[in-house]
Short mmCIF file of C-alpha atoms in Angstrom, two decimals:
data_model
loop_
_atom_site.label_atom_id
_atom_site.label_comp_id
_atom_site.label_asym_id
_atom_site.label_seq_id
_atom_site.Cartn_x
_atom_site.Cartn_y
_atom_site.Cartn_z
CA UNK A 1 -40.02 19.30 -132.46
CA UNK A 2 -38.81 21.86 -134.84
CA UNK A 3 -40.33 25.44 -135.04
CA UNK A 4 -42.21 24.41 -138.46
CA UNK A 5 -43.52 21.12 -136.95
CA UNK A 6 -44.99 23.34 -134.13
CA UNK A 7 -46.34 26.25 -136.35
CA UNK A 8 -47.00 24.46 -139.65
CA UNK A 9 -47.46 20.84 -138.75
CA UNK A 10 -48.59 17.95 -141.37
CA UNK A 11 -52.26 17.22 -140.82
CA UNK A 12 -54.02 14.20 -142.03
CA UNK A 13 -57.02 12.15 -141.76
CA UNK A 14 -55.93 10.43 -138.47
CA UNK A 15 -57.03 13.69 -136.88
CA UNK A 16 -60.83 14.02 -136.33
CA UNK A 17 -62.56 16.72 -138.40
CA UNK A 18 -59.98 16.39 -141.31
CA UNK A 19 -61.54 15.33 -144.70
CA UNK A 20 -61.26 11.59 -145.35
CA UNK A 21 -60.47 12.11 -149.04
CA UNK A 22 -57.71 14.28 -148.53
CA UNK A 23 -54.26 13.51 -148.36
CA UNK A 24 -51.82 14.96 -145.62
CA UNK A 25 -51.42 18.72 -145.79
CA UNK A 26 -49.46 21.39 -144.05
CA UNK A 27 -51.43 23.54 -141.78
CA UNK A 28 -50.71 26.50 -143.94
CA UNK A 29 -52.13 24.90 -146.82
CA UNK A 30 -55.59 24.24 -145.47
CA UNK A 31 -56.96 27.61 -146.36
CA UNK A 32 -56.48 27.18 -150.04
CA UNK A 33 -58.26 23.70 -150.49
CA UNK A 34 -61.80 25.37 -151.27
CA UNK A 35 -63.28 23.40 -148.43
CA UNK A 36 -66.84 24.47 -146.90
CA UNK A 37 -68.29 23.27 -143.83
CA UNK A 38 -72.12 23.60 -145.05
CA UNK A 39 -71.15 21.74 -148.24
CA UNK A 40 -70.09 18.74 -146.28
CA UNK A 41 -66.50 18.77 -147.31
CA UNK A 42 -65.38 18.06 -143.80
CA UNK A 43 -66.77 15.17 -141.50
CA UNK A 44 -68.65 15.86 -138.26
CA UNK A 45 -68.45 16.36 -135.55
CA UNK A 46 -66.34 19.66 -136.33
CA UNK A 47 -65.27 22.39 -134.00
CA UNK A 48 -64.61 25.62 -135.98
CA UNK A 49 -63.21 29.18 -135.34
CA UNK A 50 -65.05 32.15 -136.80
CA UNK A 51 -62.43 34.36 -138.27
CA UNK A 52 -64.02 37.63 -137.99
CA UNK A 53 -65.16 37.23 -134.28
CA UNK A 54 -61.56 36.12 -133.55
CA UNK A 55 -60.06 39.04 -134.87
CA UNK A 56 -62.60 41.26 -133.28
CA UNK A 57 -62.02 39.67 -129.76
CA UNK A 58 -58.24 40.27 -130.15
CA UNK A 59 -58.50 43.75 -130.92
CA UNK A 60 -61.39 44.67 -128.23
CA UNK A 61 -59.45 42.90 -125.45
CA UNK A 62 -55.97 44.36 -126.18
CA UNK A 63 -57.84 47.85 -126.44
CA UNK A 64 -59.61 47.51 -123.02
CA UNK A 65 -56.03 46.74 -121.47
CA UNK A 66 -54.23 49.39 -123.15
CA UNK A 67 -57.27 51.80 -122.46
CA UNK A 68 -56.84 51.00 -118.77
CA UNK A 69 -53.12 51.46 -118.56
CA UNK A 70 -52.19 47.92 -117.96
CA UNK A 71 -50.58 45.15 -120.14
CA UNK A 72 -52.08 41.79 -121.16
CA UNK A 73 -50.33 38.50 -120.59
CA UNK A 74 -53.17 36.17 -121.93
CA UNK A 75 -53.59 32.72 -120.31
CA UNK A 76 -52.18 30.49 -122.94
CA UNK A 77 -53.83 27.00 -121.47
CA UNK A 78 -57.26 28.10 -122.80
CA UNK A 79 -56.15 27.35 -126.34
CA UNK A 80 -52.63 26.01 -126.18
CA UNK A 81 -52.46 26.99 -130.10
CA UNK A 82 -49.08 28.40 -131.27
CA UNK A 83 -50.96 30.11 -134.15
CA UNK A 84 -53.24 31.96 -131.64
CA UNK A 85 -50.25 32.79 -129.28
CA UNK A 86 -48.67 34.53 -132.00
CA UNK A 87 -51.92 36.44 -132.95
CA UNK A 88 -52.12 37.59 -129.39
CA UNK A 89 -48.62 38.77 -129.33
CA UNK A 90 -49.05 40.49 -132.82
CA UNK A 91 -52.00 42.20 -131.28
CA UNK A 92 -49.96 43.86 -128.61
CA UNK A 93 -49.76 41.37 -125.67
CA UNK A 94 -46.96 42.02 -123.19
CA UNK A 95 -46.37 38.50 -122.94
CA UNK A 96 -48.07 35.13 -122.16
CA UNK A 97 -49.29 33.28 -119.04
CA UNK A 98 -49.29 29.37 -118.71
CA UNK A 99 -49.99 26.83 -116.02
CA UNK A 100 -47.03 24.37 -116.43
CA UNK A 101 -43.55 24.22 -117.76
CA UNK A 102 -44.48 21.97 -120.57
CA UNK A 103 -47.21 24.77 -121.78
CA UNK A 104 -44.44 27.33 -121.44
CA UNK A 105 -42.10 25.40 -123.84
CA UNK A 106 -44.87 25.86 -126.51
CA UNK A 107 -45.37 29.45 -125.79
CA UNK A 108 -41.66 30.05 -126.11
CA UNK A 109 -41.52 28.10 -129.48
CA UNK A 110 -44.02 30.34 -130.45
CA UNK A 111 -42.16 33.31 -129.87
CA UNK A 112 -42.99 34.39 -126.44
CA UNK A 113 -40.06 36.22 -124.47
CA UNK A 114 -41.99 37.18 -121.28
CA UNK A 115 -43.80 34.48 -119.49
CA UNK A 116 -45.80 33.97 -116.33
CA UNK A 117 -46.37 30.63 -114.89
CA UNK A 118 -49.65 31.23 -112.86
CA UNK A 119 -48.93 28.18 -110.59
CA UNK A 120 -46.53 27.05 -108.08
CA UNK A 121 -43.44 25.42 -109.49
CA UNK A 122 -41.09 23.42 -107.11
CA UNK A 123 -40.15 19.96 -108.52
CA UNK A 124 -36.49 19.68 -109.58
CA UNK A 125 -37.58 18.70 -112.98
CA UNK A 126 -39.73 21.83 -113.73
CA UNK A 127 -37.28 24.11 -112.06
CA UNK A 128 -34.31 22.76 -114.29
CA UNK A 129 -36.55 23.05 -117.26
CA UNK A 130 -37.16 26.91 -116.71
CA UNK A 131 -33.44 27.11 -116.26
CA UNK A 132 -32.63 25.39 -119.53
CA UNK A 133 -35.09 27.32 -121.35
CA UNK A 134 -33.63 30.55 -120.26
CA UNK A 135 -30.27 29.35 -121.22
CA UNK A 136 -31.43 28.33 -124.69
CA UNK A 137 -33.29 31.60 -125.29
CA UNK A 138 -31.37 34.61 -124.09
CA UNK A 139 -33.39 37.35 -122.70
CA UNK A 140 -36.41 35.07 -121.95
CA UNK A 141 -38.14 36.06 -118.64
CA UNK A 142 -40.36 33.52 -116.65
CA UNK A 143 -41.77 34.38 -113.53
CA UNK A 144 -43.77 31.73 -111.38
CA UNK A 145 -45.80 31.86 -108.18
CA UNK A 146 -44.62 31.18 -104.53
CA UNK A 147 -47.08 30.88 -101.61
CA UNK A 148 -45.36 29.02 -98.88
CA UNK A 149 -42.17 28.51 -97.09
CA UNK A 150 -42.34 24.98 -97.89
CA UNK A 151 -42.24 25.66 -101.56
CA UNK A 152 -39.36 28.04 -101.08
CA UNK A 153 -37.52 25.29 -99.22
CA UNK A 154 -37.67 23.01 -102.45
CA UNK A 155 -36.49 25.78 -104.77
CA UNK A 156 -33.69 26.52 -102.38
CA UNK A 157 -32.91 22.70 -102.23
CA UNK A 158 -32.69 22.53 -105.98
CA UNK A 159 -30.64 25.66 -106.13
CA UNK A 160 -28.10 24.15 -103.64
CA UNK A 161 -27.24 21.22 -106.02
CA UNK A 162 -25.54 23.72 -108.29
CA UNK A 163 -27.44 23.30 -111.28
CA UNK A 164 -29.41 26.55 -111.40
CA UNK A 165 -27.34 29.21 -113.47
CA UNK A 166 -29.58 32.07 -111.91
CA UNK A 167 -32.39 32.80 -109.41
CA UNK A 168 -35.84 32.14 -110.55
CA UNK A 169 -37.98 35.26 -110.84
CA UNK A 170 -41.04 34.67 -108.45
CA UNK A 171 -44.43 36.53 -107.65
CA UNK A 172 -45.92 36.05 -104.19
CA UNK A 173 -49.55 34.78 -104.56
CA UNK A 174 -52.45 36.17 -102.42
CA UNK A 175 -55.07 33.87 -101.96
CA UNK A 176 -58.54 34.03 -100.44
CA UNK A 177 -60.24 31.72 -97.69
CA UNK A 178 -61.75 28.48 -99.37
CA UNK A 179 -59.98 29.22 -102.71
CA UNK A 180 -57.20 27.68 -104.31
CA UNK A 181 -53.35 28.54 -103.70
CA UNK A 182 -52.16 31.81 -102.24
CA UNK A 183 -51.23 33.30 -98.98
CA UNK A 184 -53.97 33.81 -96.88
CA UNK A 185 -53.06 36.28 -94.33
CA UNK A 186 -51.13 39.72 -94.37
CA UNK A 187 -48.57 38.46 -91.92
CA UNK A 188 -48.12 35.22 -93.77
CA UNK A 189 -47.50 37.04 -96.98
CA UNK A 190 -44.97 39.34 -95.39
CA UNK A 191 -42.96 36.61 -93.61
CA UNK A 192 -42.70 34.56 -97.17
CA UNK A 193 -41.87 37.93 -98.92
CA UNK A 194 -39.00 38.70 -96.65
CA UNK A 195 -37.58 35.34 -97.13
CA UNK A 196 -38.11 35.31 -100.90
CA UNK A 197 -36.04 38.64 -100.78
CA UNK A 198 -33.08 37.22 -98.83
CA UNK A 199 -32.96 33.82 -100.53
CA UNK A 200 -30.28 33.15 -103.24
CA UNK A 201 -32.48 31.08 -105.16
CA UNK A 202 -35.39 33.60 -105.97
CA UNK A 203 -35.51 37.00 -107.32
CA UNK A 204 -38.86 38.75 -105.88
CA UNK A 205 -40.17 40.60 -108.74
CA UNK A 206 -44.09 41.26 -107.98
CA UNK A 207 -47.39 40.25 -106.60
CA UNK A 208 -50.19 38.13 -108.17
CA UNK A 209 -53.78 37.09 -107.32
CA UNK A 210 -56.66 35.42 -109.14
CA UNK A 211 -60.23 36.71 -108.62
CA UNK A 212 -62.13 34.58 -111.05
CA UNK A 213 -63.15 31.64 -108.79
CA UNK A 214 -65.11 34.17 -106.62
CA UNK A 215 -67.10 35.76 -109.64
CA UNK A 216 -70.65 35.29 -109.62
CA UNK A 217 -71.94 37.48 -112.24
CA UNK A 218 -73.89 39.60 -109.79
CA UNK A 219 -72.29 43.19 -109.90
CA UNK A 220 -72.75 44.34 -106.26
CA UNK A 221 -71.33 41.18 -104.99
CA UNK A 222 -68.51 40.80 -107.50
CA UNK A 223 -67.57 44.40 -106.97
CA UNK A 224 -67.29 44.09 -103.24
CA UNK A 225 -65.45 40.79 -103.37
CA UNK A 226 -62.80 42.32 -106.08
CA UNK A 227 -62.29 45.28 -103.99
CA UNK A 228 -61.65 43.62 -100.91
CA UNK A 229 -58.98 41.07 -102.57
CA UNK A 230 -57.12 43.79 -104.43
CA UNK A 231 -57.08 46.02 -101.00
CA UNK A 232 -55.26 43.03 -99.44
CA UNK A 233 -52.89 43.04 -102.53
CA UNK A 234 -52.40 46.83 -102.29
CA UNK A 235 -51.58 46.71 -98.61
CA UNK A 236 -49.10 43.79 -99.02
CA UNK A 237 -47.51 45.55 -102.07
CA UNK A 238 -47.19 48.73 -100.04
CA UNK A 239 -45.48 46.90 -96.98
CA UNK A 240 -43.26 44.93 -99.52
CA UNK A 241 -42.04 48.09 -101.06
CA UNK A 242 -41.71 50.01 -97.72
CA UNK A 243 -39.36 47.24 -96.81
CA UNK A 244 -37.55 47.29 -100.08
CA UNK A 245 -38.37 43.70 -100.62
CA UNK A 246 -38.81 43.81 -104.52
CA UNK A 247 -35.46 43.14 -106.45
CA UNK A 248 -36.61 44.52 -109.94
CA UNK A 249 -36.65 48.04 -111.67
CA UNK A 250 -40.17 47.52 -112.70
CA UNK A 251 -42.40 45.51 -110.15
CA UNK A 252 -45.28 43.11 -111.72
CA UNK A 253 -48.66 43.39 -110.09
CA UNK A 254 -51.04 40.99 -111.93
CA UNK A 255 -54.54 39.60 -111.82
CA UNK A 256 -57.62 39.04 -114.00
CA UNK A 257 -59.16 36.08 -115.37
CA UNK A 258 -61.86 36.01 -118.00
CA UNK A 259 -64.88 36.85 -115.83
CA UNK A 260 -64.55 40.23 -113.89
CA UNK A 261 -61.27 41.75 -115.20
CA UNK A 262 -62.95 45.09 -115.30
CA UNK A 263 -63.15 45.20 -111.42
CA UNK A 264 -59.52 44.63 -110.99
CA UNK A 265 -57.66 46.39 -113.90
CA UNK A 266 -57.65 49.71 -112.31
CA UNK A 267 -56.17 48.42 -109.13
CA UNK A 268 -53.24 47.04 -110.85
CA UNK A 269 -51.95 50.70 -111.54
CA UNK A 270 -50.49 51.05 -108.01
CA UNK A 271 -47.94 53.91 -107.32
CA UNK A 272 -44.93 52.59 -105.49
CA UNK A 273 -41.27 53.73 -105.04
CA UNK A 274 -40.41 52.25 -108.40
CA UNK A 275 -42.59 51.71 -111.56
CA UNK A 276 -45.38 49.19 -111.61
CA UNK A 277 -46.39 46.90 -114.51
CA UNK A 278 -50.11 45.97 -114.12
CA UNK A 279 -50.96 42.78 -115.99
CA UNK A 280 -54.12 41.19 -116.83
CA UNK A 281 -54.14 37.34 -117.48
CA UNK A 282 -57.51 36.92 -119.07
CA UNK A 283 -57.60 33.81 -121.64
CA UNK A 284 -61.11 32.87 -122.78
CA UNK A 285 -61.77 36.51 -124.36
CA UNK A 286 -59.84 35.07 -127.40
CA UNK A 287 -62.91 32.88 -128.79
CA UNK A 288 -65.43 34.03 -125.94
CA UNK A 289 -68.39 31.68 -125.54
CA UNK A 290 -72.27 31.34 -125.78
CA UNK A 291 -72.55 30.49 -121.93
CA UNK A 292 -70.59 31.41 -118.85
CA UNK A 293 -68.54 34.09 -120.09
CA UNK A 294 -71.22 35.59 -122.18
CA UNK A 295 -73.16 36.05 -119.17
CA UNK A 296 -70.42 37.69 -117.11
CA UNK A 297 -69.53 39.96 -120.20
CA UNK A 298 -73.28 41.22 -119.93
CA UNK A 299 -72.31 42.34 -116.49
CA UNK A 300 -69.19 43.77 -117.50
CA UNK A 301 -70.85 45.58 -120.10
CA UNK A 302 -73.55 47.01 -117.62
CA UNK A 303 -70.83 48.13 -115.27
CA UNK A 304 -68.98 49.83 -118.40
CA UNK A 305 -72.15 51.70 -119.27
CA UNK A 306 -71.67 50.43 -122.88
CA UNK A 307 -71.62 47.26 -125.06
CA UNK A 308 -68.47 45.04 -125.36
CA UNK A 309 -66.92 43.86 -128.43
CA UNK A 310 -66.52 40.18 -127.52
CA UNK A 311 -68.42 37.58 -129.65
CA UNK A 312 -68.40 33.82 -129.48
CA UNK A 313 -65.97 32.68 -132.11
CA UNK A 314 -66.03 28.76 -131.58
CA UNK A 315 -68.78 26.80 -132.66
CA UNK A 316 -69.17 22.77 -132.84
CA UNK A 317 -71.21 21.48 -135.53
CA UNK A 318 -73.05 18.15 -135.66
CA UNK A 319 -75.59 16.04 -137.53
CA UNK A 320 -78.99 14.70 -136.39
CA UNK A 321 -78.14 10.76 -136.46
CA UNK A 322 -81.09 9.38 -134.87
CA UNK A 323 -84.79 10.61 -134.24
CA UNK A 324 -85.67 7.64 -132.03
CA UNK A 325 -88.87 9.06 -130.03
CA UNK A 326 -91.05 12.38 -130.02
CA UNK A 327 -88.99 15.24 -128.73
CA UNK A 328 -85.69 13.55 -128.76
CA UNK A 329 -83.15 13.96 -131.66
CA UNK A 330 -79.65 12.35 -131.18
CA UNK A 331 -76.76 14.44 -132.44
CA UNK A 332 -73.30 13.00 -133.56
CA UNK A 333 -71.35 14.80 -130.97
CA UNK A 334 -70.24 13.89 -127.40
CA UNK A 335 -68.11 14.60 -124.44
CA UNK A 336 -64.97 13.68 -126.43
CA UNK A 337 -65.71 17.00 -128.68
CA UNK A 338 -67.36 19.76 -126.77
CA UNK A 339 -67.30 21.32 -123.15
CA UNK A 340 -69.59 20.12 -120.68
CA UNK A 341 -67.84 21.00 -117.31
CA UNK A 342 -69.71 24.45 -116.60
CA UNK A 343 -72.78 23.58 -118.49
CA UNK A 344 -74.01 21.39 -121.31
CA UNK A 345 -73.51 22.62 -125.00
CA UNK A 346 -76.07 25.32 -126.06
CA UNK A 347 -77.96 24.99 -129.22
CA UNK A 348 -77.62 28.09 -131.31
CA UNK A 349 -78.56 27.10 -134.96
CA UNK A 350 -79.66 24.51 -137.28
CA UNK A 351 -79.82 23.90 -141.02
CA UNK A 352 -82.07 21.31 -142.64
CA UNK A 353 -81.42 19.35 -145.66
CA UNK A 354 -83.89 21.79 -147.70
CA UNK A 355 -82.40 24.87 -146.12
CA UNK A 356 -79.64 26.98 -147.66
CA UNK A 357 -79.64 29.23 -144.82
CA UNK A 358 -78.64 28.81 -140.87
CA UNK A 359 -81.75 29.34 -138.72
CA UNK A 360 -81.61 30.25 -135.10
CA UNK A 361 -82.25 27.39 -132.92
CA UNK A 362 -85.79 27.91 -131.12
CA UNK A 363 -85.76 28.49 -127.40
CA UNK A 364 -87.22 25.38 -126.30
CA UNK A 365 -84.25 23.34 -127.85
CA UNK A 366 -81.98 21.94 -124.96
CA UNK A 367 -79.08 19.45 -124.77
CA UNK A 368 -80.46 17.45 -121.84
CA UNK A 369 -77.46 14.83 -121.69
CA UNK A 370 -74.32 13.63 -123.37
CA UNK A 371 -72.22 10.47 -123.66
CA UNK A 372 -68.94 10.10 -125.15
CA UNK A 373 -70.18 10.37 -128.83
CA UNK A 374 -73.83 11.25 -128.51
CA UNK A 375 -75.94 14.35 -127.48
CA UNK A 376 -79.54 14.43 -126.66
CA UNK A 377 -81.29 17.31 -128.18
CA UNK A 378 -84.83 17.73 -126.76
CA UNK A 379 -87.60 20.04 -127.85
CA UNK A 380 -91.41 20.47 -128.24
CA UNK A 381 -91.58 23.15 -130.96
CA UNK A 382 -92.61 22.29 -134.55
CA UNK A 383 -89.00 23.00 -135.76
CA UNK A 384 -87.82 20.25 -133.39
CA UNK A 385 -90.55 17.99 -134.73
CA UNK A 386 -89.43 18.40 -138.32
CA UNK A 387 -85.68 17.34 -137.66
CA UNK A 388 -84.64 14.49 -139.83
CA UNK A 389 -81.63 12.47 -140.04
CA UNK A 390 -79.01 14.12 -141.82
CA UNK A 391 -79.81 17.76 -140.61
CA UNK A 392 -77.32 19.92 -139.09
CA UNK A 393 -77.08 21.59 -135.52
CA UNK A 394 -74.79 24.38 -134.41
CA UNK A 395 -73.88 24.12 -130.68
CA UNK A 396 -72.18 26.74 -128.77
CA UNK A 397 -70.06 26.28 -125.72
CA UNK A 398 -69.62 27.48 -122.22
CA UNK A 399 -65.97 27.56 -121.08
CA UNK A 400 -63.57 27.54 -124.11
CA UNK A 401 -60.71 25.60 -122.36
CA UNK A 402 -62.33 22.43 -122.30
CA UNK A 403 -63.24 22.38 -126.05
CA UNK A 404 -59.90 23.40 -127.21
CA UNK A 405 -58.14 20.35 -125.51
CA UNK A 406 -60.47 17.93 -127.43
CA UNK A 407 -59.24 18.90 -130.63
CA UNK A 408 -55.72 18.69 -132.37
CA UNK A 409 -56.65 21.27 -135.07
CA UNK A 410 -59.70 23.52 -135.88
CA UNK A 411 -60.55 25.06 -139.30
CA UNK A 412 -60.90 28.82 -139.28
CA UNK A 413 -63.88 29.86 -141.29
CA UNK A 414 -65.24 33.05 -142.90
CA UNK A 415 -68.94 34.26 -142.63
CA UNK A 416 -70.02 31.72 -145.46
CA UNK A 417 -68.18 28.82 -143.60
CA UNK A 418 -65.33 28.65 -146.19
CA UNK A 419 -62.11 27.53 -144.56
CA UNK A 420 -59.67 29.96 -144.92
CA UNK A 421 -56.99 28.99 -142.07
CA UNK A 422 -56.46 26.50 -139.52
CA UNK A 423 -54.95 26.35 -136.00
CA UNK A 424 -53.47 23.40 -134.00
CA UNK A 425 -53.18 22.74 -130.32
CA UNK A 426 -50.47 21.25 -128.32
CA UNK A 427 -52.17 19.75 -125.21
#
């Protein structure tokens, strides 16, 4: 794949949401076609990104990180969009985070030169893939997570084959009981840190943790949880520093999902014997949402004592395709089109065929179930009773990651739903 194919690929009607009447177009040409979502120029269902909310989210999150004296390495798995990677880097991100070597390749092609793989890497094909990328892109930095001696043994076995040109940069991961990966005890972490320092296959550059899975949205509980985790990270970092385990001029200290990043940011500015680079890895902020992260950010705003600048930038549009019984409207959207993992979609607006403006969805409207291609919109209000086949419903999401991966492209729209740009994804 060439850089043009990644950043400016050809799109056509084989991709859902693309107009049936249009011939193939480069992504960069989409914004000049004069399409409008409300006019019916694009088929439904359709996921769109609101331009102004997107721009505001990029600015606000970068400003939050800078204001707290830390860097931002957004998690690219959220969007897997080269265009959004570039927007994040242009906004000032230190680098990008990924979950796999395949995702890393897309980020590097989009221009990232400093990357974290927030996951364990140990298979020979992936270790070789990182090595190949670094040889093909001089100056590229890639650090991945290590949490066990077994993983280190596999890295060393690959290195012993003679294929690796240089040691892999690694971050020691600190985990929590009942969580995912990561060292569970102080002693385990220090034993592994010593081995990482002495191994010819690795270069020990810092410490990582992920606090997001423990977030509840309840500030007292979340604060206590984050402080306990970050104290463990601090104690391990201080011990590693005292024993001179770190092998880098600037130590990386990284945490921060999209839910309680405010509770870990200040803990990433640890004073050690050499400079520390604190990095937040939040990813969902780029489009935010109407559900889970909206509620989490309300708690963040309360803790900060002020409002926040994140707004839902992604919507999925659908049409009423049937009103088969009282209180039920079937929408032309389903599990193949929109998130349903953390919670079902959230009706946020609608427009009847007699309306020119979008109205807010009444509070009684709920998506009660979804099939592959259908959503069940239930309600008891007069507005719901008045719905007819052909009316439009706007759905909000909860958890951007699992809507992005359902679309190969998305139009970017202005306040009047004119299509002014487009992004593509590389899942």
